[in-house]
């Protein structure tokens, strides 16, 4: 590695002041898990690394706001969220998803804000949080602004987060009685990057779908909403025929990109099959909680 400056601020204003909007070599890091891999691979060269590990503990806390939204500090580790009773009680789909991310060593140091800001389309949390209609607070020299997680991403490794901004808070609406699940397919190890990830959130009215939020990851250059399949499900009872049709519709809608984890044709077939499976998993997960 080429030499670079390593700084460890202890306050949020200090951290933001150390960022440089004109220098792509200045990077903030939480656990630095993704950045270090990119540096070792020679695709990223830093002039300054701004570690966020010693910032005030308030930026890592988890709570429920007066409006019922889950409030997650941007620098909370994935492991702390995985084991949080608050998350487990009100947002079980997040707890289930956190357990599948990478491995324990990574989850112990990687932060949710860093995970979302990285912009890799193979990440698991962007599609899940998008399906849950979550938002993030971006903090920079000019103050705060709020962006939907679904609107964070503009392309491959590209986000709307400015170089002098940090994701300081994630806000997730109440899951309530919504049926939710996330399924991913890996082609090597279970903790590897997914070839495909499907996030499902359903509002049910009896046996019929009142509303559906369906987001796919690892198939295109950013998490993508399956609008055609959502429309097909709305107002309908979930039958095997309908789920097959929704999977076919989703595969037709997307211009899927092949990569080292699977060809475009393979991922299209995965989407045809796994959209229905994820929907069934969402219903089963909610049923099991109600009868626990």
Coordinates of N, CA and C in Angstrom, one line a residue, residues 122-225:
X122 N -24.1 -5.6 -4.4 CA -24.3 -7.0 -3.8 C -24.6 -6.9 -2.3
X123 N -24.6 -5.7 -1.7 CA -24.9 -5.6 -0.3 C -26.3 -6.1 0.0
X124 N -26.5 -6.6 1.2 CA -27.8 -7.2 1.6 C -28.8 -6.1 2.2
X125 N -28.2 -5.2 2.9 CA -29.1 -4.3 3.7 C -29.8 -3.3 2.8
X126 N -29.2 -2.7 1.7 CA -30.0 -1.8 0.9 C -31.3 -2.3 0.4
X127 N -31.4 -3.5 -0.2 CA -32.7 -4.0 -0.6 C -33.7 -4.2 0.6
X128 N -33.2 -4.7 1.7 CA -34.1 -4.9 2.9 C -34.6 -3.6 3.4
X129 N -33.8 -2.7 3.6 CA -34.2 -1.4 4.2 C -35.0 -0.6 3.1
X130 N -34.8 -0.8 1.9 CA -35.6 -0.1 0.8 C -37.0 -0.7 0.9
X131 N -37.1 -2.0 1.0 CA -38.4 -2.6 1.1 C -39.2 -2.2 2.3
X132 N -38.5 -1.9 3.4 CA -39.1 -1.4 4.6 C -39.4 0.1 4.6
X133 N -39.1 0.8 3.5 CA -39.3 2.2 3.3 C -38.5 3.0 4.3
X134 N -37.2 2.6 4.6 CA -36.4 3.3 5.5 C -35.7 4.5 4.9
X135 N -35.2 5.4 5.8 CA -34.5 6.6 5.3 C -33.2 6.7 6.1
X136 N -32.3 7.5 5.6 CA -31.1 7.8 6.3 C -31.0 9.4 6.4
X137 N -30.3 9.8 7.5 CA -29.9 11.2 7.6 C -28.4 11.3 7.2
X138 N -28.2 12.2 6.3 CA -26.8 12.5 5.9 C -26.4 13.8 6.5
X139 N -25.3 13.8 7.2 CA -24.8 15.0 7.9 C -23.5 15.5 7.2
X140 N -23.5 16.8 6.9 CA -22.3 17.4 6.3 C -22.1 18.8 6.9
X141 N -21.2 19.6 6.3 CA -20.9 20.9 6.7 C -22.1 21.9 6.7
X142 N -23.0 21.6 5.8 CA -24.2 22.5 5.7 C -25.4 22.0 6.6
X143 N -25.2 20.9 7.3 CA -26.2 20.4 8.2 C -26.7 19.0 7.7
X144 N -28.0 18.8 8.0 CA -28.6 17.4 7.8 C -29.5 17.5 6.6
X145 N -29.6 16.3 5.9 CA -30.7 16.1 4.9 C -31.1 14.6 5.0
X146 N -32.3 14.4 4.6 CA -32.9 13.0 4.7 C -33.1 12.5 3.3
X147 N -32.7 11.2 3.1 CA -32.9 10.6 1.9 C -33.4 9.2 2.1
X148 N -34.4 8.7 1.3 CA -34.8 7.4 1.3 C -33.7 6.4 0.9
X149 N -33.6 5.3 1.6 CA -32.6 4.3 1.2 C -32.7 3.9 -0.2
X150 N -33.9 3.8 -0.7 CA -34.2 3.4 -2.1 C -33.6 4.4 -3.1
X151 N -33.5 5.7 -2.6 CA -32.9 6.7 -3.5 C -31.5 7.0 -3.3
X152 N -30.8 6.3 -2.4 CA -29.4 6.5 -2.1 C -28.5 6.2 -3.3
X153 N -28.9 5.2 -4.1 CA -28.0 4.6 -5.1 C -28.3 5.1 -6.5
X154 N -27.3 5.5 -7.2 CA -27.4 6.0 -8.6 C -26.8 5.1 -9.7
X155 N -26.0 4.2 -9.2 CA -25.3 3.3 -10.2 C -24.3 2.4 -9.4
X156 N -23.5 1.7 -10.2 CA -22.5 0.8 -9.6 C -21.5 1.5 -8.7
X157 N -21.5 1.3 -7.4 CA -20.7 1.9 -6.5 C -20.9 3.4 -6.4
X158 N -22.0 3.9 -6.9 CA -22.3 5.3 -6.9 C -23.5 5.6 -6.0
X159 N -23.4 6.6 -5.2 CA -24.5 7.0 -4.3 C -24.7 8.5 -4.3
X160 N -25.7 9.0 -3.6 CA -25.9 10.5 -3.5 C -25.2 11.1 -2.3
X161 N -24.5 10.2 -1.6 CA -23.7 10.7 -0.4 C -22.5 11.5 -0.9
X162 N -22.4 12.7 -0.5 CA -21.3 13.6 -0.9 C -20.0 13.2 -0.1
X163 N -18.9 13.6 -0.7 CA -17.6 13.2 -0.1 C -17.4 13.8 1.3
X164 N -18.2 14.9 1.6 CA -18.0 15.5 2.9 C -19.2 15.2 3.8
X165 N -20.0 14.1 3.5 CA -21.1 13.8 4.3 C -21.0 12.4 4.9
X166 N -21.7 12.2 6.0 CA -21.7 10.9 6.7 C -23.1 10.4 6.9
X167 N -23.4 9.1 6.8 CA -24.7 8.6 7.2 C -24.7 8.5 8.7
X168 N -25.4 9.4 9.4 CA -25.4 9.5 10.8 C -26.6 8.8 11.5
X169 N -27.7 8.6 10.8 CA -28.8 7.9 11.4 C -29.6 7.2 10.3
X170 N -30.2 6.1 10.7 CA -31.1 5.3 9.8 C -32.4 5.2 10.6
X171 N -33.5 5.5 9.8 CA -34.8 5.5 10.4 C -35.7 4.5 9.7
X172 N -36.3 3.5 10.4 CA -37.1 2.5 9.8 C -38.5 2.5 10.4
X173 N -39.5 2.7 9.5 CA -40.9 2.7 10.0 C -41.2 1.4 10.7
X174 N -42.3 1.4 11.6 CA -42.7 0.2 12.3 C -43.0 -0.9 11.3
X175 N -42.5 -2.1 11.6 CA -42.8 -3.2 10.7 C -44.3 -3.7 11.1
X176 N -44.6 -3.5 12.3 CA -46.0 -3.9 12.8 C -46.4 -5.3 12.4
X177 N -47.5 -5.4 11.7 CA -48.0 -6.7 11.3 C -47.7 -7.0 9.9
X178 N -46.8 -6.2 9.3 CA -46.4 -6.5 7.9 C -45.6 -7.9 7.9
X179 N -45.8 -8.6 6.8 CA -45.1 -9.8 6.5 C -43.8 -9.5 5.8
X180 N -42.6 -9.9 6.3 CA -41.4 -9.4 5.7 C -40.4 -10.6 5.7
X181 N -39.6 -10.6 4.6 CA -38.5 -11.6 4.5 C -37.4 -11.2 3.6
X182 N -36.3 -11.7 3.7 CA -35.2 -11.5 2.8 C -34.5 -12.9 2.5
X183 N -34.4 -13.1 1.2 CA -33.7 -14.4 0.8 C -32.6 -14.0 -0.2
X184 N -31.4 -14.7 0.0 CA -30.3 -14.5 -0.9 C -29.8 -15.9 -1.3
X185 N -29.2 -15.9 -2.5 CA -28.6 -17.1 -3.1 C -27.1 -16.8 -3.2
X186 N -26.4 -17.7 -2.6 CA -24.9 -17.6 -2.8 C -24.4 -18.8 -3.5
X187 N -23.4 -18.7 -4.4 CA -23.0 -19.8 -5.2 C -21.7 -20.4 -4.7
X188 N -21.1 -19.8 -3.6 CA -19.9 -20.5 -3.0 C -20.2 -20.7 -1.5
X189 N -19.6 -19.9 -0.7 CA -19.9 -20.1 0.8 C -21.2 -19.4 1.1
X190 N -21.8 -19.8 2.3 CA -23.1 -19.2 2.7 C -23.0 -17.7 3.0
X191 N -21.8 -17.3 3.5 CA -21.6 -15.9 3.8 C -21.0 -15.0 2.7
X192 N -20.9 -15.6 1.5 CA -20.3 -14.9 0.4 C -21.3 -13.9 -0.2
X193 N -20.8 -13.0 -1.1 CA -21.7 -12.1 -1.7 C -22.8 -12.9 -2.5
X194 N -24.0 -12.4 -2.5 CA -25.1 -13.1 -3.1 C -25.1 -13.0 -4.6
X195 N -25.5 -14.0 -5.3 CA -25.8 -13.9 -6.7 C -27.1 -13.2 -7.0
X196 N -28.0 -13.3 -6.0 CA -29.3 -12.6 -6.0 C -29.8 -12.5 -4.6
X197 N -30.4 -11.3 -4.3 CA -31.1 -11.1 -3.0 C -32.5 -10.5 -3.3
X198 N -33.5 -11.0 -2.6 CA -34.8 -10.6 -2.8 C -35.4 -10.2 -1.4
X199 N -35.9 -9.0 -1.3 CA -36.5 -8.5 -0.1 C -38.0 -8.3 -0.3
X200 N -38.8 -8.7 0.6 CA -40.3 -8.7 0.4 C -40.9 -8.1 1.7
X201 N -41.8 -7.2 1.5 CA -42.6 -6.7 2.6 C -44.1 -6.7 2.1
X202 N -45.0 -7.3 2.8 CA -46.4 -7.5 2.4 C -47.3 -6.9 3.4
X203 N -48.3 -6.2 2.9 CA -49.5 -5.8 3.8 C -50.6 -6.7 3.3
X204 N -51.1 -7.5 4.2 CA -52.2 -8.4 3.9 C -53.5 -8.0 4.4
X205 N -54.6 -8.2 3.6 CA -55.9 -8.0 4.1 C -56.6 -9.4 4.0
X206 N -56.6 -10.1 5.1 CA -57.0 -11.5 5.0 C -56.1 -12.3 4.2
X207 N -56.6 -13.0 3.2 CA -55.8 -13.8 2.3 C -55.3 -13.0 1.1
X208 N -55.7 -11.8 1.0 CA -55.3 -11.0 -0.2 C -54.2 -10.0 0.1
X209 N -53.4 -9.7 -0.9 CA -52.3 -8.7 -0.8 C -52.9 -7.3 -0.9
X210 N -52.8 -6.5 0.2 CA -53.2 -5.1 0.1 C -52.2 -4.2 -0.5
X211 N -50.9 -4.6 -0.3 CA -49.8 -3.8 -0.8 C -48.5 -4.6 -0.7
X212 N -47.6 -4.5 -1.7 CA -46.4 -5.2 -1.7 C -45.2 -4.3 -2.0
X213 N -44.1 -4.6 -1.3 CA -42.9 -3.9 -1.6 C -41.8 -4.9 -1.9
X214 N -41.4 -5.0 -3.1 CA -40.5 -6.0 -3.6 C -39.2 -5.4 -4.2
X215 N -38.1 -5.7 -3.6 CA -36.8 -5.1 -4.0 C -35.8 -6.2 -4.3
X216 N -35.1 -6.2 -5.4 CA -34.1 -7.2 -5.7 C -32.7 -6.5 -5.7
X217 N -31.7 -7.2 -5.2 CA -30.3 -6.8 -5.1 C -29.4 -7.8 -5.8
X218 N -28.2 -7.3 -6.2 CA -27.2 -8.2 -6.8 C -27.5 -8.6 -8.2
X219 N -28.5 -8.0 -8.8 CA -28.9 -8.4 -10.2 C -28.7 -7.2 -11.1
X220 N -28.7 -6.0 -10.6 CA -28.5 -4.8 -11.5 C -27.4 -4.0 -10.8
X221 N -27.2 -2.7 -11.3 CA -26.2 -1.9 -10.8 C -26.6 -1.2 -9.5
X222 N -27.8 -1.4 -9.0 CA -28.3 -0.9 -7.8 C -29.6 -1.7 -7.3
X223 N -30.0 -1.6 -6.1 CA -31.2 -2.2 -5.7 C -32.4 -1.7 -6.5
X224 N -33.2 -2.6 -7.0 CA -34.3 -2.2 -7.9 C -35.6 -2.7 -7.5
X225 N -36.6 -1.8 -7.6 CA -38.0 -2.2 -7.2 C -38.7 -3.0 -8.3

